[in-house]
XYZ file of C-alpha atoms in Angstrom:
464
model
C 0.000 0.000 0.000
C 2.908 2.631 0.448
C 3.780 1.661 -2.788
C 0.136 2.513 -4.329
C 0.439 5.608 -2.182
C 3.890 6.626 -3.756
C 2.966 6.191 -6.967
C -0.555 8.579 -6.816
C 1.244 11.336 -4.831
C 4.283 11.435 -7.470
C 2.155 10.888 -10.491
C -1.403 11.592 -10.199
C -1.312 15.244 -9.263
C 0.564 15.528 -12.287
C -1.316 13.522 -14.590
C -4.307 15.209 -14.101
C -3.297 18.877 -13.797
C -3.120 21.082 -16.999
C 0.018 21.818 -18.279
C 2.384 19.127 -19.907
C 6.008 19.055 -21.371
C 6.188 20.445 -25.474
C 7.427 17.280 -26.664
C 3.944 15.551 -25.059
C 1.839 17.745 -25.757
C 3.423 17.591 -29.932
C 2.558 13.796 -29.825
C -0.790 14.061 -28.146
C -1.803 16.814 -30.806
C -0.466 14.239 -33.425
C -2.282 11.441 -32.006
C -5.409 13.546 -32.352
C -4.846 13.903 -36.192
C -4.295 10.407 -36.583
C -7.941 9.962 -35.148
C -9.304 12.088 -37.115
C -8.359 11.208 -40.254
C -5.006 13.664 -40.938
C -2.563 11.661 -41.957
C -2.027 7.940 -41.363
C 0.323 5.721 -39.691
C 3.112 5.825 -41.934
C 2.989 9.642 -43.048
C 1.086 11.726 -39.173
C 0.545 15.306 -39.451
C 1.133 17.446 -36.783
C 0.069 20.736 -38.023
C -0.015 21.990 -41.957
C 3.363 23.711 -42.031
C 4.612 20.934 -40.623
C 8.316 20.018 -38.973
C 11.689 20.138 -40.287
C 10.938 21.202 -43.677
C 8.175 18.238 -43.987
C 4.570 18.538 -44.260
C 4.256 15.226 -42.321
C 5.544 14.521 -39.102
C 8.737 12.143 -38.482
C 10.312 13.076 -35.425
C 9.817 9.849 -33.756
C 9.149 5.780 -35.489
C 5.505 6.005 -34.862
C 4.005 3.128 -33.029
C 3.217 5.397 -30.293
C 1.354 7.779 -32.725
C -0.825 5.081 -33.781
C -1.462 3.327 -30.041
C -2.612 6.469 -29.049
C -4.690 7.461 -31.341
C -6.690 4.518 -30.536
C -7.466 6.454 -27.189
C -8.302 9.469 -28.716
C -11.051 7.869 -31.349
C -12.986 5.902 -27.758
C -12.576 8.668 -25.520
C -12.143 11.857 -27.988
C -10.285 14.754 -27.797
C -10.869 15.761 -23.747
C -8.420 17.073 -21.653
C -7.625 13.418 -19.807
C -7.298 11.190 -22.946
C -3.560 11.224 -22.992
C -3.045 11.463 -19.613
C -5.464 7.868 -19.354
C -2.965 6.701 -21.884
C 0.019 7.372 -19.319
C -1.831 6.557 -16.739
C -2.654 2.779 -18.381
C 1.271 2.843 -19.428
C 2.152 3.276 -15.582
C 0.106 0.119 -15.084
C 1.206 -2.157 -17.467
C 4.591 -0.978 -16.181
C 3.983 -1.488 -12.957
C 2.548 -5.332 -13.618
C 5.275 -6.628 -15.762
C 7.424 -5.026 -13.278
C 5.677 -7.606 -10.623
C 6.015 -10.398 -13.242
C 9.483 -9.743 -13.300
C 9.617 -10.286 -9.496
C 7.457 -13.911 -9.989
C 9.650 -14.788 -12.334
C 12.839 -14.367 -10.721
C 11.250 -16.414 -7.772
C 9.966 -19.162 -10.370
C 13.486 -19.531 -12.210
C 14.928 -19.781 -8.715
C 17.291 -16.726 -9.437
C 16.173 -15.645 -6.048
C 13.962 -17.107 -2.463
C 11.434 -14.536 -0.983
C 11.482 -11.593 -2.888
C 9.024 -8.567 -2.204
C 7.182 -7.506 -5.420
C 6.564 -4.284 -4.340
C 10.059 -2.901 -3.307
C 11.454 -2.516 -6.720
C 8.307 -0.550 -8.023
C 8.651 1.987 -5.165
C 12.201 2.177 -5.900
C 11.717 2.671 -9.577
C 8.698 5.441 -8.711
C 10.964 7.420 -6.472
C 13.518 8.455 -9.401
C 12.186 11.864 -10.572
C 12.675 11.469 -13.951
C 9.921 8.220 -13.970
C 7.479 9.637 -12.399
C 7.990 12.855 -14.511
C 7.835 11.063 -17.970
C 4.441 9.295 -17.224
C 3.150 12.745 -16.606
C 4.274 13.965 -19.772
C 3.368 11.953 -22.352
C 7.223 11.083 -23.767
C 7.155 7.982 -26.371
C 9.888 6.360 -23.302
C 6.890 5.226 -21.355
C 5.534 3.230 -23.919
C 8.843 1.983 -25.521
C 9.778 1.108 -21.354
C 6.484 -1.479 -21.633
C 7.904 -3.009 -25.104
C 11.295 -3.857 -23.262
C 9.651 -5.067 -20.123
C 8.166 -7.484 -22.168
C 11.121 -8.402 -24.088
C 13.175 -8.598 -20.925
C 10.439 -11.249 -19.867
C 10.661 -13.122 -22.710
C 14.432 -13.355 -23.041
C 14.930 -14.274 -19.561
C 12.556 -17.111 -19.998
C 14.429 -17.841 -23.403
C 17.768 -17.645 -21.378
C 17.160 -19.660 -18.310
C 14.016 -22.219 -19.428
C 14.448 -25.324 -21.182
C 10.922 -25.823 -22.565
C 10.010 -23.818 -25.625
C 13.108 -21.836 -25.183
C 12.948 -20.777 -28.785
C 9.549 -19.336 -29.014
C 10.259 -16.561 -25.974
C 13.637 -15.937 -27.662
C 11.426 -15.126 -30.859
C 8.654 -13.486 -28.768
C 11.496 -11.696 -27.284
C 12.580 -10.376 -30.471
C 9.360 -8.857 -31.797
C 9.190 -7.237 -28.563
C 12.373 -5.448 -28.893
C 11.249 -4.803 -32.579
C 8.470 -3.061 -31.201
C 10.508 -1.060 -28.475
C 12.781 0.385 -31.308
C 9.637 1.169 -33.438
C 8.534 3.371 -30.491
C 11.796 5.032 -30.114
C 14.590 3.928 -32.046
C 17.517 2.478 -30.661
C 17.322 3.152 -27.252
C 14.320 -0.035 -27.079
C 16.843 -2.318 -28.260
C 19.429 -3.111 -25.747
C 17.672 -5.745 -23.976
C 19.558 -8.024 -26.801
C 22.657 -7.735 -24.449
C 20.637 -10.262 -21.671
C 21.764 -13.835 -22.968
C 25.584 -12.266 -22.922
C 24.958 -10.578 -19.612
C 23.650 -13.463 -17.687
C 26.308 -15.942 -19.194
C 28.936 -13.077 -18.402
C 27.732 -12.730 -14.287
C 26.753 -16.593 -13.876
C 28.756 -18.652 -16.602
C 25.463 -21.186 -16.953
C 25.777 -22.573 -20.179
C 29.000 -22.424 -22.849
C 29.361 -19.844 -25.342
C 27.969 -20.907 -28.280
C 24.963 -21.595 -26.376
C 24.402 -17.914 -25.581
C 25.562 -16.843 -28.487
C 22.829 -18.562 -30.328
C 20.454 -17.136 -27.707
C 21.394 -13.805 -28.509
C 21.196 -13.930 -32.715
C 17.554 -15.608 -32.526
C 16.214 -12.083 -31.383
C 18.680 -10.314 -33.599
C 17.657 -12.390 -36.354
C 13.825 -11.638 -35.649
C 14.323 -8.016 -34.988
C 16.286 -7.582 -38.604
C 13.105 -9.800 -39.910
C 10.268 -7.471 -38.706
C 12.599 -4.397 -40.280
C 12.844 -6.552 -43.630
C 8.874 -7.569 -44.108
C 8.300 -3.450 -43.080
C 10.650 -2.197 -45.120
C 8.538 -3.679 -48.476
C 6.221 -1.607 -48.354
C 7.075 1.835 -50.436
C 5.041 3.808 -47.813
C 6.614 2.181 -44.862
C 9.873 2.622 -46.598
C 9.761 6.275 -47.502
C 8.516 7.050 -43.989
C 11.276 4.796 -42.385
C 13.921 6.972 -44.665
C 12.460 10.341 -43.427
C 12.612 9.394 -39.734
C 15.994 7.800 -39.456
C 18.439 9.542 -42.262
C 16.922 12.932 -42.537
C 15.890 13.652 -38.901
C 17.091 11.137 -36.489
C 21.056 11.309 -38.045
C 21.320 15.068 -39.202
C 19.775 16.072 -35.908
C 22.986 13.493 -34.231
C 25.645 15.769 -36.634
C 23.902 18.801 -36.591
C 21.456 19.796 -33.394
C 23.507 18.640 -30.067
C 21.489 19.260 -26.663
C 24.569 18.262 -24.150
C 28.462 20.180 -24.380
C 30.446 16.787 -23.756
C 29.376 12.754 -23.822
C 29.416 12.253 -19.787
C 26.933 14.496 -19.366
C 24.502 10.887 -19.592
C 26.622 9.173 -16.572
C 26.229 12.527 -14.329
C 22.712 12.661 -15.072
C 22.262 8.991 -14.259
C 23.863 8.904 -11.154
C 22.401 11.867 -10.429
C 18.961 10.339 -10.775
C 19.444 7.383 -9.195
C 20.641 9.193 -5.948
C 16.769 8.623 -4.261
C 17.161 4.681 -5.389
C 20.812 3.986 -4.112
C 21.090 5.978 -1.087
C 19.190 2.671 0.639
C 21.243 0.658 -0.775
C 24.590 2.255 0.620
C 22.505 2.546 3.999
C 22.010 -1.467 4.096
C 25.679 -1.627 2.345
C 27.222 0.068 5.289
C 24.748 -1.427 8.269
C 25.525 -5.029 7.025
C 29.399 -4.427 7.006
C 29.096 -2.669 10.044
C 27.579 -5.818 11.907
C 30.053 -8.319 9.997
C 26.655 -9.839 7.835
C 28.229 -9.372 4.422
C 27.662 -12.668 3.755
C 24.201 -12.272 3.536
C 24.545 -10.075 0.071
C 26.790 -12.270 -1.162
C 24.069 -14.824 -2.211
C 22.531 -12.343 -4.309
C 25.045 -10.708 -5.173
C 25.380 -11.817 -9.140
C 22.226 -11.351 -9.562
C 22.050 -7.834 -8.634
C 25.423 -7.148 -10.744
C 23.265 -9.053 -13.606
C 20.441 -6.249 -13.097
C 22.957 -3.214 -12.788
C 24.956 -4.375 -15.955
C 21.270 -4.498 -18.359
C 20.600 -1.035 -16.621
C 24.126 0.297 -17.945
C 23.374 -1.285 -21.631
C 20.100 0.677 -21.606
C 21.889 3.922 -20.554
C 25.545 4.330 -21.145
C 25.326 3.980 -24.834
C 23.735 7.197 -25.504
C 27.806 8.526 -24.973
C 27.736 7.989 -28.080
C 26.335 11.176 -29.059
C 25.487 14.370 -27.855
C 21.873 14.568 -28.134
C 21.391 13.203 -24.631
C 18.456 14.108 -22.299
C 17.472 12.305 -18.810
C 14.211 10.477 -20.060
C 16.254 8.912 -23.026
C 17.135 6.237 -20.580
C 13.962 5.402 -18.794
C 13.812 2.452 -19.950
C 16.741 1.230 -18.078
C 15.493 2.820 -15.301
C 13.704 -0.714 -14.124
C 17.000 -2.844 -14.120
C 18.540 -0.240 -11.818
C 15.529 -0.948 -9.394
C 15.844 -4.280 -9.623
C 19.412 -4.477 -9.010
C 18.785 -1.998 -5.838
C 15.959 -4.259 -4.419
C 17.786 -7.138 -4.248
C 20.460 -5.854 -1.879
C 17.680 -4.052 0.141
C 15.371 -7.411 -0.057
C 16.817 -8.986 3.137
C 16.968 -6.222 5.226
C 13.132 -5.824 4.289
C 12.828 -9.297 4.921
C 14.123 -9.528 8.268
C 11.913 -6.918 9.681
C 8.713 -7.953 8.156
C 9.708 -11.183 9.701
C 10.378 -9.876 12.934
C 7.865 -9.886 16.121
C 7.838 -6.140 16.389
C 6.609 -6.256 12.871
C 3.816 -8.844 13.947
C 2.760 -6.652 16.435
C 2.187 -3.389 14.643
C 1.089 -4.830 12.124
C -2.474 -4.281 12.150
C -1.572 -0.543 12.996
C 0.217 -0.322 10.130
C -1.995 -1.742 7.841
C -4.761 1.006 9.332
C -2.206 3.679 8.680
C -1.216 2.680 4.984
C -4.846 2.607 3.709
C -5.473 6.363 5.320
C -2.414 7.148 3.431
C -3.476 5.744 0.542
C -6.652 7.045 0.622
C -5.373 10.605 1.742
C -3.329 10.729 -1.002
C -5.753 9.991 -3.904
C -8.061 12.776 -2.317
C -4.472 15.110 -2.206
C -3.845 14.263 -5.743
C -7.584 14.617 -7.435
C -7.097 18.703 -5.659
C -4.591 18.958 -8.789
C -7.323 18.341 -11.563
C -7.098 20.936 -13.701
C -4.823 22.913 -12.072
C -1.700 24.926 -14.314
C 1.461 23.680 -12.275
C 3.316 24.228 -15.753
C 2.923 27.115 -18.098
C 0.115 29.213 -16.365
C 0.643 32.576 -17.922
C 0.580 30.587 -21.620
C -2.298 28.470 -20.561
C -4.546 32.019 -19.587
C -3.554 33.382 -23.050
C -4.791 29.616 -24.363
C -8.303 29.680 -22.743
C -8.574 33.691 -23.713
C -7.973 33.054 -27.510
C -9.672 29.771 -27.846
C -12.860 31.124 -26.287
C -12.616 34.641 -28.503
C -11.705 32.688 -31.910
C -13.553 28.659 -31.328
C -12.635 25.887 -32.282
C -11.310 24.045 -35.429
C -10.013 27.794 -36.682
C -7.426 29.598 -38.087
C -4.594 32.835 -36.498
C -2.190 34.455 -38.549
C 0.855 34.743 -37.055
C 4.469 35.763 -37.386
C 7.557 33.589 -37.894
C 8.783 34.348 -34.396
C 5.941 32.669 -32.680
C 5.363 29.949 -35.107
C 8.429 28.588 -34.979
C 9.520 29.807 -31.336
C 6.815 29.571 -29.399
C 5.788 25.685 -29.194
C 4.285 25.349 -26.375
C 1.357 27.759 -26.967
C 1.260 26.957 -30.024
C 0.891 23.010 -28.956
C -2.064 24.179 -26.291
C -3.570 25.754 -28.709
C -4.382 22.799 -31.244
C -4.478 20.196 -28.674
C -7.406 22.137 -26.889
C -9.129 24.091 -29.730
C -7.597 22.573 -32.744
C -6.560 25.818 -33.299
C -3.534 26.335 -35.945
C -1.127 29.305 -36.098
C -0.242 30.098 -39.880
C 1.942 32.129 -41.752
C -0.252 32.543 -44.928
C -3.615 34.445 -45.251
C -6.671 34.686 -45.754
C -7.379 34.512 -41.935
C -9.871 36.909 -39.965
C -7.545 36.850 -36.668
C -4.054 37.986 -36.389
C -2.106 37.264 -33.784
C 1.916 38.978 -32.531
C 3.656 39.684 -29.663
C 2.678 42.346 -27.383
C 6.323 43.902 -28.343
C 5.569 44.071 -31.830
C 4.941 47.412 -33.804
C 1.802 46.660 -35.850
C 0.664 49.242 -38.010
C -1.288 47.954 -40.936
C -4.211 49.860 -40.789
C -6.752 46.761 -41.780
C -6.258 45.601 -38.305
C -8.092 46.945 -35.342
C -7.036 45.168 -31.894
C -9.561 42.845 -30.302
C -9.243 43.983 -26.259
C -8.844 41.216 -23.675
C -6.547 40.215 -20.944
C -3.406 38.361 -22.567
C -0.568 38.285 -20.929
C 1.954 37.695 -23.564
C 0.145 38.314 -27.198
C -2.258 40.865 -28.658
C -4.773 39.443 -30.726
C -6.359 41.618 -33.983
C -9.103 41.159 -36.233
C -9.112 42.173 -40.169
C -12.095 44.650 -41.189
């Protein structure tokens, strides 16, 4: 129940309160179009002008686009449909996440193991809890490698129908990199990374393990890549945006700046584990890691081959590596998992128990009431949102502003708020009855007369 509890308070407020991260609100307002009939799968539109000199929209592989959209044509175009898509992406997350824990206790990897502990471990790293608030294509890709992970362990360790998880594995980890590219694909590494910690099988062995979901991946890229209109829009995403934006558009100065940023995430998740680290050497118990001890190593390593890789270029931010986030609160849980053990074993546990079940559920409960005070609420972006609400109301929906080049292509988040709510689109081409510039701007064509309402950062006019 702390868990459940940690999970609303550092999500649900969020979820559910207006205001989101650009790049989530870009996809939701693509998402939309897909469900309404602009553009398809292969070739989504975000807005007419379009991105990066394409009328189309390419800036991510688009399985995301298209699971989305599914949302948006059952529940519409309301304020909550993408956040119920996070919110049903935290879920799946968070029950493969306990499948990983049955499983581990099924292949007898590990005894007792508490479900629960690497969940709240994984929910306390800020940047998890702030990506399933903000709609980034990570959260779903995360679900496509949980599943792989699942599979290839199974493949890995299981001596019945080995081969079919290995190739259910690999469509998996097809369908990770289809969310986001290359980042959904390290999972691959697991055969080599158990054989490398635990040295259960030869060589070859593993090394067959690891090309059947190779082989499969490169398959599902093969039968896509037949189509003309999968291929064209394949071309687009990787060679003209993914690659010139890796030569040309860097977000981080130098190639560490990943490993800071991990480690600096991970501070919330590890500082337990040197706690228990120091407590068991302290009282001589050292022993009692050691039994786990490869298998938490196993867990770090997959968390490093889902992270550390992005060195490779400089366009590097935090939520790139969510998916890898999981492994790394795995591998933390499993030192922590006797300590947690020993107490909930203990007689002072027995005895408070009850009490502490009665005090859990009032958390829980308190916390869901806490978190539904957010609903609508602007934690992000409140002065943009106003101007939002003020323009959509003046102009409706489904319309038209004139705008200039400044704002269209420097102002994205109003201009994201703005179609997502009204399906409003800023232009740079007439004929349009509203203009729309900055409240710095000299405007002095005299078929213009200003419209007068309260915006904080935009003056809106209308054409005689």
């Amino acid at each position: 129940m702390i868990t459940f509890s940690a999970v609303v308070l550092l999500v649900l407020p969020w979820l559910i309160s207006d205001g989101m991260f650009m790049d989530g609100q870009q996809y939701a307002c693509v998402a939309m179009n897909m469900a309404a009939g602009k553009g398809n799968f292969w070739f989504p539109v975000f807005t007419e002008i379009g991105v990066g000199g394409y009328s189309t929209f390419h800036e991510q592989a688009p399985l995301m686009f298209g699971l989305q959209s599914l949302f948006f044509k059952v529940l519409g175009n309301g304020f909550l449909t993408e956040r119920i898509y996070g919110f049903c992406m935290l879920i799946v997350t968070i029950l493969l996440m306990f499948r990983i824990s049955k499983l581990l206790i099924k292949l007898k990897l590990i005894d007792k193991f508490y479900a629960f502990l690497p969940v709240l471990l994984w929910i306390i790293v800020p940047v998890v809890h702030w990506s399933f608030a903000n709609n980034v294509v990570e959260i779903t890709m995360g679900v496509f490698i949980l599943l792989s992970f699942i599979f290839i362990l199974k493949g890995t360790v299981e001596k019945s129908r080995k081969y079919l998880w290995l190739i259910l594995a690999g469509i998996n980890i097809f369908l990770a990199s289809f969310t986001k590219g290359l980042p959904g694909i390290f999972v691959i590494t697991v055969p080599f990374l158990f054989w490398f910690v635990f040295k259960h099988e030869s060589f070859t062995k593993m090394l067959i393990k690891t090309l059947v979901p190779i082989f499969v991946l490169v398959l599902c890229y093969v039968v896509i890549l037949l189509f003309p209109e999968a291929r064209e829009s394949m071309y687009i995403h990787w060679v003209t945006r993914v690659f010139d934006r890796i030569k040309s558009d860097p977000v981080v100065s130098y190639r560490a700046a990943v490993f800071i940023s991990l480690i600096t995430e991970l501070l919330p998740l590890y500082l337990p584990v040197l706690f228990v680290l120091v407590m068991f050497f302290l009282k001589r118990k050292l022993t009692v890691l050691k039994k786990y001890s490869k298998l938490s190593l196993f867990f770090l390593l997959v968390g490093f081959s889902g992270s550390l890789p992005l060195m490779l270029t400089l366009v590097q931010r935090n939520f790139y590596y969510l998916g890898a986030i999981p492994f790394f609160a795995f591998s933390a849980a499993i030192v922590i998992n006797p300590v947690i053990k020993s107490f909930i074993e203990s007689n002072i546990f027995n005895k408070m128990q009850k009490y502490f079940n009665v005090i859990t559920l009032c958390v829980f409960l308190a916390s869901i009431v806490f978190s539904l005070s957010f609903y609508k609420k602007a934690l992000r972006d409140k002065d943009i949102l106003e101007d939002v609400y003020t323009i959509g109301d003046l102009v409706g929906k489904d319309s038209k502003i004139r705008t200039s080049g400044d704002i269209l292509f420097n102002d994205w988040s109003f201009r994201c708020y703005l179609l997502r709510y009204y399906n409003i689109e800023l232009v740079n081409y007439p004929p349009t009855d509203y203009h729309l510039y900055n409240k710095s701007d000299s405007i002095t064509l005299s078929s213009l007369h200003v419209i007068e309402c309260d915006l904080n950062n935009y003056t809106i006019y209308l054409d005689n």
